[in-house]
XYZ file of C-alpha atoms in Angstrom:
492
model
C -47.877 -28.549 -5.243
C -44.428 -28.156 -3.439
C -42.796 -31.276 -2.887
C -39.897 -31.477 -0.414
C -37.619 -34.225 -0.547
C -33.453 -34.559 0.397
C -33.099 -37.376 -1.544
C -30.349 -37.854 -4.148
C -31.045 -37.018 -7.847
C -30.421 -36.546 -11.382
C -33.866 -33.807 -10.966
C -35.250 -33.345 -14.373
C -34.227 -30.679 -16.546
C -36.489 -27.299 -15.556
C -37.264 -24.112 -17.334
C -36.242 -22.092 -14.366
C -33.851 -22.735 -11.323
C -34.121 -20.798 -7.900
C -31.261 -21.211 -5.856
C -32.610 -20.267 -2.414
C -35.510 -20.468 -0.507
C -35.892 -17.255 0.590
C -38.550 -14.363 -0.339
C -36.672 -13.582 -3.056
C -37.002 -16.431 -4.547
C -40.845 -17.470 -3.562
C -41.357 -14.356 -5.025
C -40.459 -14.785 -8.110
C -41.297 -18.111 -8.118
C -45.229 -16.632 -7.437
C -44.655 -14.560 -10.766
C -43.522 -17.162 -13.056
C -46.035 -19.857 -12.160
C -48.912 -17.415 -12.925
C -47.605 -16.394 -16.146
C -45.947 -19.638 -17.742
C -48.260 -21.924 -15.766
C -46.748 -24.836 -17.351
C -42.932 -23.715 -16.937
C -41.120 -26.137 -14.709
C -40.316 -23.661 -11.664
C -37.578 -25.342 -9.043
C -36.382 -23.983 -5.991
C -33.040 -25.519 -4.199
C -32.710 -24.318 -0.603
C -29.193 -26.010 1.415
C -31.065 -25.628 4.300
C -33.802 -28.441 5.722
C -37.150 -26.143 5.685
C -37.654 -22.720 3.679
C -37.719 -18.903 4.879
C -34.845 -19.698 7.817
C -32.512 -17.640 6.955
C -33.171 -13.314 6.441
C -36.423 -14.759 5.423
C -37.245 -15.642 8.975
C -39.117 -13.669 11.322
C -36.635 -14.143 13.935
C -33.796 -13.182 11.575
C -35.268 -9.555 10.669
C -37.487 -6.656 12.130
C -40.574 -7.987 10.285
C -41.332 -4.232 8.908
C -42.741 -3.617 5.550
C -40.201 -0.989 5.003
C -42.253 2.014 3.736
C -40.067 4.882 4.057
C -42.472 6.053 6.696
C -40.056 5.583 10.251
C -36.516 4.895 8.588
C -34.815 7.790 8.982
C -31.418 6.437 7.518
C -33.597 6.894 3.920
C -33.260 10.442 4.790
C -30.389 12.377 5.850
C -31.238 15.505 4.395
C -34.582 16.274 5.843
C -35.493 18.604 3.021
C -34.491 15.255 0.280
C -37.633 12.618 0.116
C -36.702 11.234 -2.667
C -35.351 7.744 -1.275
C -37.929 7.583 1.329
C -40.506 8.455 -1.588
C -39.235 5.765 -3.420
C -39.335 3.174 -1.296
C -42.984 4.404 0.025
C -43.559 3.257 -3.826
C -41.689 0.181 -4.132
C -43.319 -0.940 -1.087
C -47.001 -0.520 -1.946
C -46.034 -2.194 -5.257
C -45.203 -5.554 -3.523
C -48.280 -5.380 -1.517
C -50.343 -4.806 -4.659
C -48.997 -7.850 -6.124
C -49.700 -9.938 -2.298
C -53.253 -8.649 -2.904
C -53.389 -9.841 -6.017
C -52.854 -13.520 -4.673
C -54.979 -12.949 -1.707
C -58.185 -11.685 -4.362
C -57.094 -15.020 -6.441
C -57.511 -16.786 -3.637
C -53.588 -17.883 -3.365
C -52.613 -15.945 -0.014
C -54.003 -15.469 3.646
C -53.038 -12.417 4.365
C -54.040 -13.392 8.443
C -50.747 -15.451 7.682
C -48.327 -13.278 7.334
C -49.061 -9.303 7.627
C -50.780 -7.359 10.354
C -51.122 -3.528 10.741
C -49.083 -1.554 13.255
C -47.968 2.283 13.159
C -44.823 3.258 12.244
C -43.204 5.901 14.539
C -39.735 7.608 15.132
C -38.967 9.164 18.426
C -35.556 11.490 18.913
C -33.968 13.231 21.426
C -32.137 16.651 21.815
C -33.135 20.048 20.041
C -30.979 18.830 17.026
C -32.997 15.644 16.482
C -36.414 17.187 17.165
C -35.511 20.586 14.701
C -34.544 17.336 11.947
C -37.616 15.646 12.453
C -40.158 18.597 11.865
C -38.463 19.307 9.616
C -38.713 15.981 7.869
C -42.430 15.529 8.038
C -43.127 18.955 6.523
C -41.172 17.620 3.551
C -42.828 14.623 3.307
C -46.368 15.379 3.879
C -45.990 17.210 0.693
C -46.052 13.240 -0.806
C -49.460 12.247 -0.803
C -47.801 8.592 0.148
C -47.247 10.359 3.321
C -49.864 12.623 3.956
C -50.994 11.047 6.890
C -47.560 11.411 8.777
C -48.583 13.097 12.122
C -46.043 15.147 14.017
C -45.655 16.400 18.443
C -43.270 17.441 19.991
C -46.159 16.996 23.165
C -44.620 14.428 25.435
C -48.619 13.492 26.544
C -49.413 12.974 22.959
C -46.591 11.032 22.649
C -47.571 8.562 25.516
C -50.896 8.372 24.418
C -48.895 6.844 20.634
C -46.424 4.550 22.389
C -47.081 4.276 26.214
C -43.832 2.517 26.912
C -41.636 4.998 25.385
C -42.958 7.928 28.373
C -44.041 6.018 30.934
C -41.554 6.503 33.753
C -39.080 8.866 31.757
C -36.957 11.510 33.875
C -37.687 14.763 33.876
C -34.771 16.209 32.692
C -35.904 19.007 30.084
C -34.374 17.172 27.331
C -36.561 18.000 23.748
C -38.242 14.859 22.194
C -40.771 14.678 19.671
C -42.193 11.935 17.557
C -43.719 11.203 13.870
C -46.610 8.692 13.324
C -47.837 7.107 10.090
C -51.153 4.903 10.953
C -50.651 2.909 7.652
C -47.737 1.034 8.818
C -47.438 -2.748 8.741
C -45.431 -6.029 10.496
C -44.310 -8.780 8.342
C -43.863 -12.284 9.096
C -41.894 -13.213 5.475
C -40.928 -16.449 7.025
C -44.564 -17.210 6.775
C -45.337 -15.237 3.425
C -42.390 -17.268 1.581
C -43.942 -20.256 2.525
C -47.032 -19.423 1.650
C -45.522 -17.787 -2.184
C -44.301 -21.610 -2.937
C -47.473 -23.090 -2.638
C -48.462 -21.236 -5.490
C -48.841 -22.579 -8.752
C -45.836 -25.415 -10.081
C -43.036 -24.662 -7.666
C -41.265 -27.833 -6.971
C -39.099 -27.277 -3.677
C -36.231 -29.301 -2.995
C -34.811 -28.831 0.393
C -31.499 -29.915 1.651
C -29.985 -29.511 -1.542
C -27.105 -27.253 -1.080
C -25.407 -25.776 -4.797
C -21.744 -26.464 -5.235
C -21.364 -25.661 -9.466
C -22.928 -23.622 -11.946
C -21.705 -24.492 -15.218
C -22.674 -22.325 -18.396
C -23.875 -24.730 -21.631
C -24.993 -24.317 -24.946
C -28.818 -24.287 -24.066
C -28.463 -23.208 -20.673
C -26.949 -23.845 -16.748
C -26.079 -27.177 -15.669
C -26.392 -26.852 -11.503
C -24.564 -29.215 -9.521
C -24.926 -30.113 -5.716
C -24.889 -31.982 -2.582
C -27.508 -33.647 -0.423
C -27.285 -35.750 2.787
C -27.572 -38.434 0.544
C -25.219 -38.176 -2.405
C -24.983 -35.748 -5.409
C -27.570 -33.585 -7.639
C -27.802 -32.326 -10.915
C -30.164 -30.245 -12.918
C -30.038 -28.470 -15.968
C -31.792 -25.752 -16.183
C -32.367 -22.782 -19.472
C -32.591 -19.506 -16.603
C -31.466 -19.355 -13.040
C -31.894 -16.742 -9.990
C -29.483 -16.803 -7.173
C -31.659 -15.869 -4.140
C -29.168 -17.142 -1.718
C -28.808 -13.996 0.350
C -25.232 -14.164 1.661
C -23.891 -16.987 -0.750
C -25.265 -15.159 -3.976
C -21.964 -13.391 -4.401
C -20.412 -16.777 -4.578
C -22.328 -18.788 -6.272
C -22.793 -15.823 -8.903
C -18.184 -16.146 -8.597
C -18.540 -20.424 -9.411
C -20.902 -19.211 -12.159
C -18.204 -16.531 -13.622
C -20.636 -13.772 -14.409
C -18.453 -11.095 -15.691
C -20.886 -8.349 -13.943
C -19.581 -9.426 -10.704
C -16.090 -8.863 -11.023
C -14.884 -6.460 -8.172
C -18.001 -7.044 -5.810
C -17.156 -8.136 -2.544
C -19.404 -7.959 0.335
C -18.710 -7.676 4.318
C -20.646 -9.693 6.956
C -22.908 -8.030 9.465
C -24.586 -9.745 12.710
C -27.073 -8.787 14.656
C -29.350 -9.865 18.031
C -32.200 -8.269 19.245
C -33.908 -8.515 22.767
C -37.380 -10.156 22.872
C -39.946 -9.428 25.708
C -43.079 -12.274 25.627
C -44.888 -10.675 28.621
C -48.400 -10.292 27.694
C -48.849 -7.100 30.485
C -46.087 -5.174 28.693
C -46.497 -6.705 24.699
C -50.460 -5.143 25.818
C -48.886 -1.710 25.935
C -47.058 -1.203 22.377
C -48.838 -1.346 19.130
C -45.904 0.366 17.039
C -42.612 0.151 15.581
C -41.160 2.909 16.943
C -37.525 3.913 15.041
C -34.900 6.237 16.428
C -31.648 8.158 14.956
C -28.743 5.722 14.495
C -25.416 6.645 15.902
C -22.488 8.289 14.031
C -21.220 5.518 11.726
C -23.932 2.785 12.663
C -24.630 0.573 9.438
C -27.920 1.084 8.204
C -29.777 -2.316 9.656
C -28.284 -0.864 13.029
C -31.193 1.985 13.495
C -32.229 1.559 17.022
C -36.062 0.425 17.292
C -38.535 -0.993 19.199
C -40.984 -3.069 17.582
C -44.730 -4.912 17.782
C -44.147 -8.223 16.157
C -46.803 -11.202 15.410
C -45.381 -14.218 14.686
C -46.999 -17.852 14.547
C -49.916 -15.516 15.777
C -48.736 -14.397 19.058
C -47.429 -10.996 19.773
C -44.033 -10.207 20.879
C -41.856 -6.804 21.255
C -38.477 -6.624 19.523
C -35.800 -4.080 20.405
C -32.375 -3.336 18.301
C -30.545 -4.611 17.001
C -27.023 -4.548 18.553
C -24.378 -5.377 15.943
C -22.426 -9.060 16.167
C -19.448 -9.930 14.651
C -18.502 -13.511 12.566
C -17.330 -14.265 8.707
C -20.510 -16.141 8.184
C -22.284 -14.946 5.852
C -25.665 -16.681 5.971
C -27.246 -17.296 10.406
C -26.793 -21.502 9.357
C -23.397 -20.859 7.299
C -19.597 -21.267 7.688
C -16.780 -19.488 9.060
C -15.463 -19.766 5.984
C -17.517 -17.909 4.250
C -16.419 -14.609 3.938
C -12.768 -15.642 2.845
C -14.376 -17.876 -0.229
C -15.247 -14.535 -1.580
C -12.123 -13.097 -1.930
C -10.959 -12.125 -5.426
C -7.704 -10.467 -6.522
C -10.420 -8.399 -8.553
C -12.134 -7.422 -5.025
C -9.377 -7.133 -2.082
C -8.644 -3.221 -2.635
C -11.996 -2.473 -3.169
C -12.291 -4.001 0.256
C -9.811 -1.859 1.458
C -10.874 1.421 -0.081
C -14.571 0.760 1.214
C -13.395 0.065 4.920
C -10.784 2.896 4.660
C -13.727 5.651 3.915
C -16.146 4.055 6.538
C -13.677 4.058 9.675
C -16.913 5.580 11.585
C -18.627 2.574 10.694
C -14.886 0.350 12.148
C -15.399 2.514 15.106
C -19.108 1.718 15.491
C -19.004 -1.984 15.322
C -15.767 -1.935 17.764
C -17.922 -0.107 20.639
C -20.549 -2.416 19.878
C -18.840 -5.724 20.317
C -17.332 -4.295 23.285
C -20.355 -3.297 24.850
C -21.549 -5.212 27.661
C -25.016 -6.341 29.012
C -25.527 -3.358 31.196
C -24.325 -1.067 28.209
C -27.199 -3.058 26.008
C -29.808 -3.131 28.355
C -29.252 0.976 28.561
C -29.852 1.172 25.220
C -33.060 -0.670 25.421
C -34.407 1.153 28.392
C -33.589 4.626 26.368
C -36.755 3.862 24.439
C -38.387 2.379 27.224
C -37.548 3.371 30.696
C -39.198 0.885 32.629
C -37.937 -2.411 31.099
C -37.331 -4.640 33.236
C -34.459 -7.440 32.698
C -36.098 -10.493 33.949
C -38.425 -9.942 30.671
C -35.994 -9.111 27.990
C -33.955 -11.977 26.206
C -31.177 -11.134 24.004
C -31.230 -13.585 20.815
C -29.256 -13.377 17.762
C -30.567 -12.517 14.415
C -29.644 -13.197 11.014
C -26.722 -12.687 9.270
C -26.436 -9.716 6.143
C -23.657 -9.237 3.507
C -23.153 -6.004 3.025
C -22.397 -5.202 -0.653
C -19.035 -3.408 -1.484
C -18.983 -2.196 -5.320
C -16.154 -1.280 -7.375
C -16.401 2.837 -8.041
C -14.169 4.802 -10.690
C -13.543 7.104 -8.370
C -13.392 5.869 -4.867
C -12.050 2.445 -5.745
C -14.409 1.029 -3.593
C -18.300 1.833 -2.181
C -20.435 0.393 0.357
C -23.733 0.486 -0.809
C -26.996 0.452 0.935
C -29.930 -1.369 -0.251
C -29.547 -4.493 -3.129
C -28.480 -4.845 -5.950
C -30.251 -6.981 -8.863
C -27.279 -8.399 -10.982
C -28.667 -9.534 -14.622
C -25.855 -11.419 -17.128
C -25.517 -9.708 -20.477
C -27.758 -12.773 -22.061
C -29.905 -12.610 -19.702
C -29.908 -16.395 -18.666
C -28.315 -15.795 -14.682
C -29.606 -13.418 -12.192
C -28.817 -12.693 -8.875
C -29.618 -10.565 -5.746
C -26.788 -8.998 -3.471
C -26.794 -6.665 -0.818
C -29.615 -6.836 2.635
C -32.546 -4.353 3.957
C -35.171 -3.254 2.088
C -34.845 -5.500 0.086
C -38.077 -8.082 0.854
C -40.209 -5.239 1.190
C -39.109 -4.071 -2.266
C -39.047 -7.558 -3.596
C -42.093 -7.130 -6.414
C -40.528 -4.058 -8.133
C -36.994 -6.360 -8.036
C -38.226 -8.803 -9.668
C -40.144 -7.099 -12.238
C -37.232 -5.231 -13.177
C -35.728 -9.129 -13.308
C -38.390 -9.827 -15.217
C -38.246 -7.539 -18.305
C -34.443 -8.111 -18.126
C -34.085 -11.713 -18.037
C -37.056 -12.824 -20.299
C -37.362 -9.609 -23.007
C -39.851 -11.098 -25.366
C -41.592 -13.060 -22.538
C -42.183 -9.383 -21.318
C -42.479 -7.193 -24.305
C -45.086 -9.998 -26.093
C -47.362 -11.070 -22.856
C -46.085 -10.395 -19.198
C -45.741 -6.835 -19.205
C -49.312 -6.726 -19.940
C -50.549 -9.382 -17.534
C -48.261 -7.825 -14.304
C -49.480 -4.141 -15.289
C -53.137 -5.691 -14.402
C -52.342 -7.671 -11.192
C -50.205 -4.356 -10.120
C -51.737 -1.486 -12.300
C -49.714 0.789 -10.101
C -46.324 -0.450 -11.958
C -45.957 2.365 -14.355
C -47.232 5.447 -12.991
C -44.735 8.298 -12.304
C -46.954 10.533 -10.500
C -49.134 10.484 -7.747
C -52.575 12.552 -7.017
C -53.766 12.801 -3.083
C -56.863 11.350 -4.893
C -55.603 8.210 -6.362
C -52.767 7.612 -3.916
C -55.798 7.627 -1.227
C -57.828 5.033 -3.591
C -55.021 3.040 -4.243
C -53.396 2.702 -1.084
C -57.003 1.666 0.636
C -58.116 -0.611 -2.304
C -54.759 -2.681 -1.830
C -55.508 -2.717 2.084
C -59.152 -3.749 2.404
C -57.524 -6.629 -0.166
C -54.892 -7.408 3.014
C -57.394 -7.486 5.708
C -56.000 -4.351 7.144
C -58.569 -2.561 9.555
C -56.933 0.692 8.842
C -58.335 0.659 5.627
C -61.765 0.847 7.060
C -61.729 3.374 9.395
């Protein structure tokens, strides 16, 4: 049982530390206590409660990130690769949620609800890339059911909002649809993960020191209340935007020349039953030249705390935090001699992305709302409220050649002994969280692995190590793992 406390403490010594309460590190967390049940499993979050940071459903889109409607996975339309492999990753995580939910550990009526996923373009060049992108894809039985028009009628009949009152100005559009698409509430599902098994949860306990010993980590801290420590023989750094510094205090060598740049976002909301009645989709579009990838325009169904909701961005903010509930600070406590020119060299060969983020800051609300009523001509203002979102750290690696990269995705960083992990970088990465932490996993605990886990996680997700998929067993799989989730798609 989770116990959360902000009182002052020398905490007992534990066999593994999570620094962060965030997916991340619920998910793990889930994996350890079912295969060292009597491991001492403690998770440190700054904050007061769990899941409010990228965690929370406010902070994020809520999609389970399939590949299926991100076309920033794809720039090539005749290249499915990354979409392909993030289709994979994807169904991986939710083999290992219905895993728990056939144990008995999760409700999936928590946390995950089905919901197409859908892209909709404009303009001949946009409609000739997206035919041409489902063709390619189709070919993946992951994607088989990816459904293509270029048929404005069918296309209201998919997403009424997007048509409804649209000018007829001859413009192309044309739209893709995957039925097997899903919303996430993972402010709910890391919760839920830390009620599993022997996760002790101290809130309010916010990491200041990471010390390297003979037999392990010695973690230092603050609470309201006084000063922590805890020894501990492994720890993760889940802590989203702080990982890259805390994973600095710790000196891991494998960090040296990382930096990463903040990135803000808000999104409008619209609670009106009457229009929330009329969208069951998450409907992506093509990003602008230069837009980050987090910045792909969409307009999503979202559940959360069991009401429904639409969501539509997200417009790009600007601060140095780098975590929603952070410090302006932040950002500058991350500077390295080691990291400033790589800095420099990543921002000098992404001045469309400067350029981007400029127009966006300096956009005002009428400039906003036009973007909003691009994908849904009939919004009207009085039912639209512009909130902000979470913060993301955008990782910036050091490159041979280019000095400096910015990198999509995460990046798991593993210390040569194997005793300190960490997570950098933003979106997918909760969707892609079980194949993460497997990979952390065989990594960080080699004999654990090679002697009993790898064994034990190829049966709760027996889809871990296959390398090819049949239209056959793709079908079987991808259906089995649904009907385990509750999802009515599965039955039809």
């Amino acid at each position: 049982m989770s116990s959360h406390t902000t009182a002052s403490d020398h905490l007992p010594d534990a066999d593994v530390v999570l620094i962060g309460g965030g997916i991340m590190s619920a998910t793990l967390g889930s994996m350890l206590a079912q295969l060292e049940p009597e491991w001492r499993i403690l998770m440190l979050e700054r904050a007061e409660s769990i899941g409010g940071e990228s965690s929370d459903p406010w902070n994020n889109a809520g999609t389970g990130h399939s590949g299926f409607c991100e076309l920033n996975y794809m720039p090539d339309p005749t290249d499915g690769s990354k979409s392909a492999s993030i289709a994979g990753q994807y169904h991986l995580t939710r083999q290992w949620w219905a895993e728990l939910v056939r144990r008995g550990l999760l409700d999936p009526e928590d946390f995950i609800h089905e919901t197409a996923h859908m892209n909709l373009v404009f303009g001949a060049e946009d409609v000739s890339y997206l035919r041409t992108r489902v063709e390619t894809l189709r070919a993946d039985p992951l994607f088989a059911e990816l459904e293509y028009t270029d048929d404005p009628d069918t296309i209201a009949e998919w997403a009424p909002l997007t048509m409804a009152g649209r000018p007829s100005t001859g413009e192309p559009v044309a739209a893709a649809r995957h039925p097997r698409g899903t919303d996430v509430d993972f402010g709910a599902l890391t919760r839920s993960l830390t009620r599993i098994g022997t996760t002790e949860v101290r809130t309010g306990h916010e990491v200041t020191g990471l010390d390297r010993t003979d037999e392990g980590w010695t973690i230092t801290g603050s609470t309201s209340q006084g000063s922590f420590t805890v020894r501990a023989g492994t720890v993760f750094v889940g802590a989203g935007g702080f990982a890259l510094r805390l994973l600095q205090k710790a000196k891991v060598p494998e960090v040296r020349g990382y930096a990463v740049l903040p990135v803000g976002a808000a999104f409008y909301r619209c609670s009106t039953p009457s229009v929330v009645a009329d969208h069951d989709a998450k409907v992506y579009g093509q990003a602008d030249v230069g837009a980050p990838p987090m910045s792909v325009p969409h307009l999503d169904r979202r559940v959360v705390d069991g009401k429904e909701h639409l969501l539509f961005g997200p417009y790009a903010t600007f601060s140095t935090k780098l975590l929603k509930h952070g410090r302006l600070t932040d950002f500058f406590r991350t500077l390295r001699p080691d990291n400033l020119h790589v800095i420099a060299a990543a921002g000098l060969q992404n001045l469309s992305l400067v350029s981007f983020l400029m127009k966006e800051l300096a956009a005002g609300p009428a400039k906003k709302f036009a973007q909003l009523q691009r994908y849904y001509p009939q919004a009207r203002r009085n039912e639209w409220t512009l909130a902000p979102a979470g913060q993301r750290a955008q990782l910036v690696t050091p490159d041979s050649k280019r000095i400096g990269v910015l990198q999509q995705g995460t990046e798991l960083v593993v210390s040569a002994d194997g005793s300190i992990a960490g997570l950098l970088g933003a979106s997918p990465g909760a969707s892609t969280a079980v194949p993460i932490m497997l990979n952390l996993l065989q990594r960080a605990f080699p004999v654990q692995w090679s002697e009993r886990w790898s064994t034990a996680m190829t049966a709760a997700v027996p889809d871990r190590a296959r390398q090819t998929w049949t239209a056959e067993a793709a079908a079987r799989t991808v259906t089995d793992t649904d009907e385990a989730l509750g999802l009515a798609h599965a039955r039809r």
